[in-house]
């Protein structure tokens, strides 16, 4: 047992579902990445504004109450301010592309002396700024990692609705593509049961149109073969009727005449040739070999049979060379012509 479907409809459906799933997964990943980058940039813009305001406040000349000023600014901005003179280094250097990019942006806005360090244990992000000729470490709370429930619910609902819509559209589109193949399968089954299905529609995708057109052409050829077979049977019955009539006449007359007996033998031989020709036609023309024969001799033999049966049929041979032909079919052709001339014309037949 395999999970890979065997039908074309199942495979197309599975393929479209896989494509939709991959597209939705890629969309969600890109959304999360862009959202994280947007939040990081917003965090950086906010900190730049706060640090500029803090640097301006720290540069004020009221050095008399510096410690109380630092405490008030820390409460006001929700940060921790540590003079560099009291603690030259705090935390660890910034690592990761997001913190490195933040450090470059802060340096571009606040000056080359700006430095970013992280105190993991305190969950603080320290930024070194220079104000009033002194350095300060300003600690901000680290931004929390985005949680799964922090994803906007509206975006999730729209994503799920879009996925369901795409899956429904994929299912309907797959059924539309597979329907002509199901119709073709039904038509083939009807042909296998000996029925003649109606012509398949010749519209839609070019491949389906070409396939249906070929099938319709095949059905038309099969109808033509049936008609030819019926015509063949009618022709064989017509060809056999004449020698049978001659045989019946000979039987009724008692066949005392030697010439009559010879004519009856010729009729039997002719019937045997006609039946053999019918079998050759049933096997196909490719299986009947051509022979080099004299057309005059074949026509003369046909005329002799009519002459022995008392018909006024005459033959004027011409200068015709021997050629490759099927003698039985050629004899049948001449016999049909003479029969039609006797039936619809008046003797003598030449």
PDB file of N, CA, C and O in Angstrom, residues 120-161:
ATOM      1  N   UNK A 120      23.072  40.029  30.689  1.00  0.00           N
ATOM      2  CA  UNK A 120      22.059  38.984  30.588  1.00  0.00           C
ATOM      3  C   UNK A 120      21.397  38.716  31.934  1.00  0.00           C
ATOM      4  O   UNK A 120      20.188  38.511  32.038  1.00  0.00           O
ATOM      5  N   UNK A 121      22.212  38.709  33.004  1.00  0.00           N
ATOM      6  CA  UNK A 121      21.670  38.384  34.324  1.00  0.00           C
ATOM      7  C   UNK A 121      20.665  39.428  34.771  1.00  0.00           C
ATOM      8  O   UNK A 121      19.638  39.102  35.370  1.00  0.00           O
ATOM      9  N   UNK A 122      20.917  40.686  34.477  1.00  0.00           N
ATOM     10  CA  UNK A 122      20.008  41.765  34.848  1.00  0.00           C
ATOM     11  C   UNK A 122      18.925  42.021  33.806  1.00  0.00           C
ATOM     12  O   UNK A 122      18.007  42.818  34.061  1.00  0.00           O
ATOM     13  N   UNK A 123      19.042  41.336  32.613  1.00  0.00           N
ATOM     14  CA  UNK A 123      18.092  41.550  31.521  1.00  0.00           C
ATOM     15  C   UNK A 123      18.015  43.019  31.126  1.00  0.00           C
ATOM     16  O   UNK A 123      16.937  43.603  30.959  1.00  0.00           O
ATOM     17  N   UNK A 124      19.229  43.614  31.024  1.00  0.00           N
ATOM     18  CA  UNK A 124      19.328  45.026  30.664  1.00  0.00           C
ATOM     19  C   UNK A 124      20.226  45.180  29.442  1.00  0.00           C
ATOM     20  O   UNK A 124      21.210  44.447  29.271  1.00  0.00           O
ATOM     21  N   UNK A 125      19.900  46.171  28.637  1.00  0.00           N
ATOM     22  CA  UNK A 125      20.713  46.552  27.489  1.00  0.00           C
ATOM     23  C   UNK A 125      21.334  47.906  27.808  1.00  0.00           C
ATOM     24  O   UNK A 125      20.628  48.916  27.914  1.00  0.00           O
ATOM     25  N   UNK A 126      22.669  47.930  27.994  1.00  0.00           N
ATOM     26  CA  UNK A 126      23.374  49.152  28.370  1.00  0.00           C
ATOM     27  C   UNK A 126      23.919  49.829  27.128  1.00  0.00           C
ATOM     28  O   UNK A 126      24.514  49.179  26.254  1.00  0.00           O
ATOM     29  N   UNK A 127      23.748  51.166  27.103  1.00  0.00           N
ATOM     30  CA  UNK A 127      24.266  51.984  26.007  1.00  0.00           C
ATOM     31  C   UNK A 127      25.126  53.080  26.618  1.00  0.00           C
ATOM     32  O   UNK A 127      24.669  53.801  27.521  1.00  0.00           O
ATOM     33  N   UNK A 128      26.374  53.218  26.142  1.00  0.00           N
ATOM     34  CA  UNK A 128      27.281  54.261  26.638  1.00  0.00           C
ATOM     35  C   UNK A 128      27.066  55.525  25.822  1.00  0.00           C
ATOM     36  O   UNK A 128      27.105  55.498  24.584  1.00  0.00           O
ATOM     37  N   UNK A 129      26.799  56.616  26.534  1.00  0.00           N
ATOM     38  CA  UNK A 129      26.658  57.921  25.888  1.00  0.00           C
ATOM     39  C   UNK A 129      27.559  58.915  26.598  1.00  0.00           C
ATOM     40  O   UNK A 129      27.923  58.728  27.766  1.00  0.00           O
ATOM     41  N   UNK A 130      27.934  59.951  25.895  1.00  0.00           N
ATOM     42  CA  UNK A 130      28.752  61.039  26.460  1.00  0.00           C
ATOM     43  C   UNK A 130      27.888  62.282  26.574  1.00  0.00           C
ATOM     44  O   UNK A 130      27.235  62.673  25.604  1.00  0.00           O
ATOM     45  N   UNK A 131      27.910  62.861  27.781  1.00  0.00           N
ATOM     46  CA  UNK A 131      27.120  64.075  28.037  1.00  0.00           C
ATOM     47  C   UNK A 131      27.856  64.934  29.056  1.00  0.00           C
ATOM     48  O   UNK A 131      28.285  64.441  30.108  1.00  0.00           O
ATOM     49  N   UNK A 132      28.002  66.208  28.736  1.00  0.00           N
ATOM     50  CA  UNK A 132      28.661  67.129  29.657  1.00  0.00           C
ATOM     51  C   UNK A 132      30.105  66.744  29.949  1.00  0.00           C
ATOM     52  O   UNK A 132      30.574  66.966  31.059  1.00  0.00           O
ATOM     53  N   UNK A 133      30.811  66.161  28.985  1.00  0.00           N
ATOM     54  CA  UNK A 133      32.192  65.772  29.165  1.00  0.00           C
ATOM     55  C   UNK A 133      32.397  64.496  29.956  1.00  0.00           C
ATOM     56  O   UNK A 133      33.541  64.168  30.273  1.00  0.00           O
ATOM     57  N   UNK A 134      31.353  63.767  30.277  1.00  0.00           N
ATOM     58  CA  UNK A 134      31.473  62.518  31.045  1.00  0.00           C
ATOM     59  C   UNK A 134      30.709  61.422  30.319  1.00  0.00           C
ATOM     60  O   UNK A 134      29.817  61.681  29.500  1.00  0.00           O
ATOM     61  N   UNK A 135      31.068  60.184  30.672  1.00  0.00           N
ATOM     62  CA  UNK A 135      30.411  59.038  30.062  1.00  0.00           C
ATOM     63  C   UNK A 135      29.404  58.405  31.015  1.00  0.00           C
ATOM     64  O   UNK A 135      29.638  58.353  32.232  1.00  0.00           O
ATOM     65  N   UNK A 136      28.346  57.875  30.477  1.00  0.00           N
ATOM     66  CA  UNK A 136      27.300  57.241  31.295  1.00  0.00           C
ATOM     67  C   UNK A 136      26.875  55.936  30.599  1.00  0.00           C
ATOM     68  O   UNK A 136      26.814  55.836  29.363  1.00  0.00           O
ATOM     69  N   UNK A 137      26.548  54.958  31.463  1.00  0.00           N
ATOM     70  CA  UNK A 137      25.927  53.724  30.986  1.00  0.00           C
ATOM     71  C   UNK A 137      24.433  53.803  31.300  1.00  0.00           C
ATOM     72  O   UNK A 137      24.046  53.950  32.437  1.00  0.00           O
ATOM     73  N   UNK A 138      23.636  53.741  30.269  1.00  0.00           N
ATOM     74  CA  UNK A 138      22.184  53.817  30.424  1.00  0.00           C
ATOM     75  C   UNK A 138      21.612  52.450  30.086  1.00  0.00           C
ATOM     76  O   UNK A 138      21.766  51.959  28.953  1.00  0.00           O
ATOM     77  N   UNK A 139      20.964  51.822  31.078  1.00  0.00           N
ATOM     78  CA  UNK A 139      20.433  50.476  30.895  1.00  0.00           C
ATOM     79  C   UNK A 139      18.943  50.459  30.610  1.00  0.00           C
ATOM     80  O   UNK A 139      18.153  50.991  31.398  1.00  0.00           O
ATOM     81  N   UNK A 140      18.569  49.816  29.509  1.00  0.00           N
ATOM     82  CA  UNK A 140      17.163  49.636  29.130  1.00  0.00           C
ATOM     83  C   UNK A 140      16.777  48.167  29.302  1.00  0.00           C
ATOM     84  O   UNK A 140      17.592  47.263  29.073  1.00  0.00           O
ATOM     85  N   UNK A 141      15.549  47.897  29.692  1.00  0.00           N
ATOM     86  CA  UNK A 141      15.110  46.495  29.749  1.00  0.00           C
ATOM     87  C   UNK A 141      15.164  45.858  28.351  1.00  0.00           C
ATOM     88  O   UNK A 141      14.803  46.484  27.349  1.00  0.00           O
ATOM     89  N   UNK A 142      15.676  44.633  28.292  1.00  0.00           N
ATOM     90  CA  UNK A 142      15.727  43.917  27.015  1.00  0.00           C
ATOM     91  C   UNK A 142      14.308  43.652  26.511  1.00  0.00           C
ATOM     92  O   UNK A 142      13.408  43.329  27.278  1.00  0.00           O
ATOM     93  N   UNK A 143      14.086  43.815  25.208  1.00  0.00           N
ATOM     94  CA  UNK A 143      12.743  43.545  24.668  1.00  0.00           C
ATOM     95  C   UNK A 143      12.430  42.049  24.785  1.00  0.00           C
ATOM     96  O   UNK A 143      13.290  41.198  24.548  1.00  0.00           O
ATOM     97  N   UNK A 144      11.227  41.696  25.186  1.00  0.00           N
ATOM     98  CA  UNK A 144      10.881  40.278  25.296  1.00  0.00           C
ATOM     99  C   UNK A 144      10.800  39.627  23.917  1.00  0.00           C
ATOM    100  O   UNK A 144      10.532  40.283  22.912  1.00  0.00           O
ATOM    101  N   UNK A 145      11.081  38.299  23.914  1.00  0.00           N
ATOM    102  CA  UNK A 145      10.945  37.557  22.663  1.00  0.00           C
ATOM    103  C   UNK A 145       9.464  37.454  22.284  1.00  0.00           C
ATOM    104  O   UNK A 145       8.627  37.241  23.144  1.00  0.00           O
ATOM    105  N   UNK A 146       9.164  37.589  20.997  1.00  0.00           N
ATOM    106  CA  UNK A 146       7.753  37.471  20.590  1.00  0.00           C
ATOM    107  C   UNK A 146       7.243  36.060  20.821  1.00  0.00           C
ATOM    108  O   UNK A 146       7.870  35.086  20.431  1.00  0.00           O
ATOM    109  N   UNK A 147       6.110  35.968  21.491  1.00  0.00           N
ATOM    110  CA  UNK A 147       5.505  34.675  21.765  1.00  0.00           C
ATOM    111  C   UNK A 147       4.530  34.305  20.643  1.00  0.00           C
ATOM    112  O   UNK A 147       4.157  35.134  19.817  1.00  0.00           O
ATOM    113  N   UNK A 148       4.128  33.039  20.661  1.00  0.00           N
ATOM    114  CA  UNK A 148       3.217  32.576  19.616  1.00  0.00           C
ATOM    115  C   UNK A 148       1.873  33.290  19.689  1.00  0.00           C
ATOM    116  O   UNK A 148       1.251  33.587  18.674  1.00  0.00           O
ATOM    117  N   UNK A 149       1.442  33.575  20.949  1.00  0.00           N
ATOM    118  CA  UNK A 149       0.149  34.253  21.079  1.00  0.00           C
ATOM    119  C   UNK A 149       0.242  35.734  20.798  1.00  0.00           C
ATOM    120  O   UNK A 149      -0.754  36.449  20.855  1.00  0.00           O
ATOM    121  N   UNK A 150       1.477  36.205  20.497  1.00  0.00           N
ATOM    122  CA  UNK A 150       1.647  37.608  20.166  1.00  0.00           C
ATOM    123  C   UNK A 150       1.401  37.881  18.687  1.00  0.00           C
ATOM    124  O   UNK A 150       1.414  39.022  18.259  1.00  0.00           O
ATOM    125  N   UNK A 151       1.247  36.833  17.917  1.00  0.00           N
ATOM    126  CA  UNK A 151       0.991  37.012  16.498  1.00  0.00           C
ATOM    127  C   UNK A 151      -0.401  37.603  16.329  1.00  0.00           C
ATOM    128  O   UNK A 151      -1.349  37.145  16.964  1.00  0.00           O
ATOM    129  N   UNK A 152      -0.552  38.607  15.496  1.00  0.00           N
ATOM    130  CA  UNK A 152      -1.877  39.226  15.332  1.00  0.00           C
ATOM    131  C   UNK A 152      -2.919  38.209  14.900  1.00  0.00           C
ATOM    132  O   UNK A 152      -2.718  37.455  13.950  1.00  0.00           O
ATOM    133  N   UNK A 153      -4.014  38.168  15.630  1.00  0.00           N
ATOM    134  CA  UNK A 153      -5.056  37.185  15.334  1.00  0.00           C
ATOM    135  C   UNK A 153      -5.700  37.445  13.984  1.00  0.00           C
ATOM    136  O   UNK A 153      -6.087  36.498  13.279  1.00  0.00           O
ATOM    137  N   UNK A 154      -5.820  38.693  13.568  1.00  0.00           N
ATOM    138  CA  UNK A 154      -6.435  38.988  12.290  1.00  0.00           C
ATOM    139  C   UNK A 154      -5.604  38.425  11.128  1.00  0.00           C
ATOM    140  O   UNK A 154      -6.153  37.853  10.173  1.00  0.00           O
ATOM    141  N   UNK A 155      -4.289  38.549  11.229  1.00  0.00           N
ATOM    142  CA  UNK A 155      -3.425  37.997  10.186  1.00  0.00           C
ATOM    143  C   UNK A 155      -3.534  36.480  10.134  1.00  0.00           C
ATOM    144  O   UNK A 155      -3.545  35.869   9.056  1.00  0.00           O
ATOM    145  N   UNK A 156      -3.632  35.844  11.311  1.00  0.00           N
ATOM    146  CA  UNK A 156      -3.760  34.380  11.345  1.00  0.00           C
ATOM    147  C   UNK A 156      -5.081  33.945  10.721  1.00  0.00           C
ATOM    148  O   UNK A 156      -5.132  32.986   9.944  1.00  0.00           O
ATOM    149  N   UNK A 157      -6.163  34.658  11.048  1.00  0.00           N
ATOM    150  CA  UNK A 157      -7.467  34.304  10.487  1.00  0.00           C
ATOM    151  C   UNK A 157      -7.471  34.483   8.971  1.00  0.00           C
ATOM    152  O   UNK A 157      -7.954  33.616   8.222  1.00  0.00           O
ATOM    153  N   UNK A 158      -6.889  35.579   8.501  1.00  0.00           N
ATOM    154  CA  UNK A 158      -6.837  35.800   7.055  1.00  0.00           C
ATOM    155  C   UNK A 158      -5.975  34.756   6.361  1.00  0.00           C
ATOM    156  O   UNK A 158      -6.289  34.314   5.251  1.00  0.00           O
ATOM    157  N   UNK A 159      -4.889  34.362   7.012  1.00  0.00           N
ATOM    158  CA  UNK A 159      -4.025  33.331   6.422  1.00  0.00           C
ATOM    159  C   UNK A 159      -4.757  32.003   6.303  1.00  0.00           C
ATOM    160  O   UNK A 159      -4.682  31.323   5.271  1.00  0.00           O
ATOM    161  N   UNK A 160      -5.476  31.632   7.360  1.00  0.00           N
ATOM    162  CA  UNK A 160      -6.234  30.373   7.305  1.00  0.00           C
ATOM    163  C   UNK A 160      -7.348  30.444   6.262  1.00  0.00           C
ATOM    164  O   UNK A 160      -7.580  29.476   5.519  1.00  0.00           O
ATOM    165  N   UNK A 161      -8.029  31.575   6.185  1.00  0.00           N
ATOM    166  CA  UNK A 161      -9.090  31.721   5.183  1.00  0.00           C
ATOM    167  C   UNK A 161      -8.520  31.641   3.770  1.00  0.00           C
ATOM    168  O   UNK A 161      -9.107  31.011   2.871  1.00  0.00           O
TER     169      UNK A 161
END
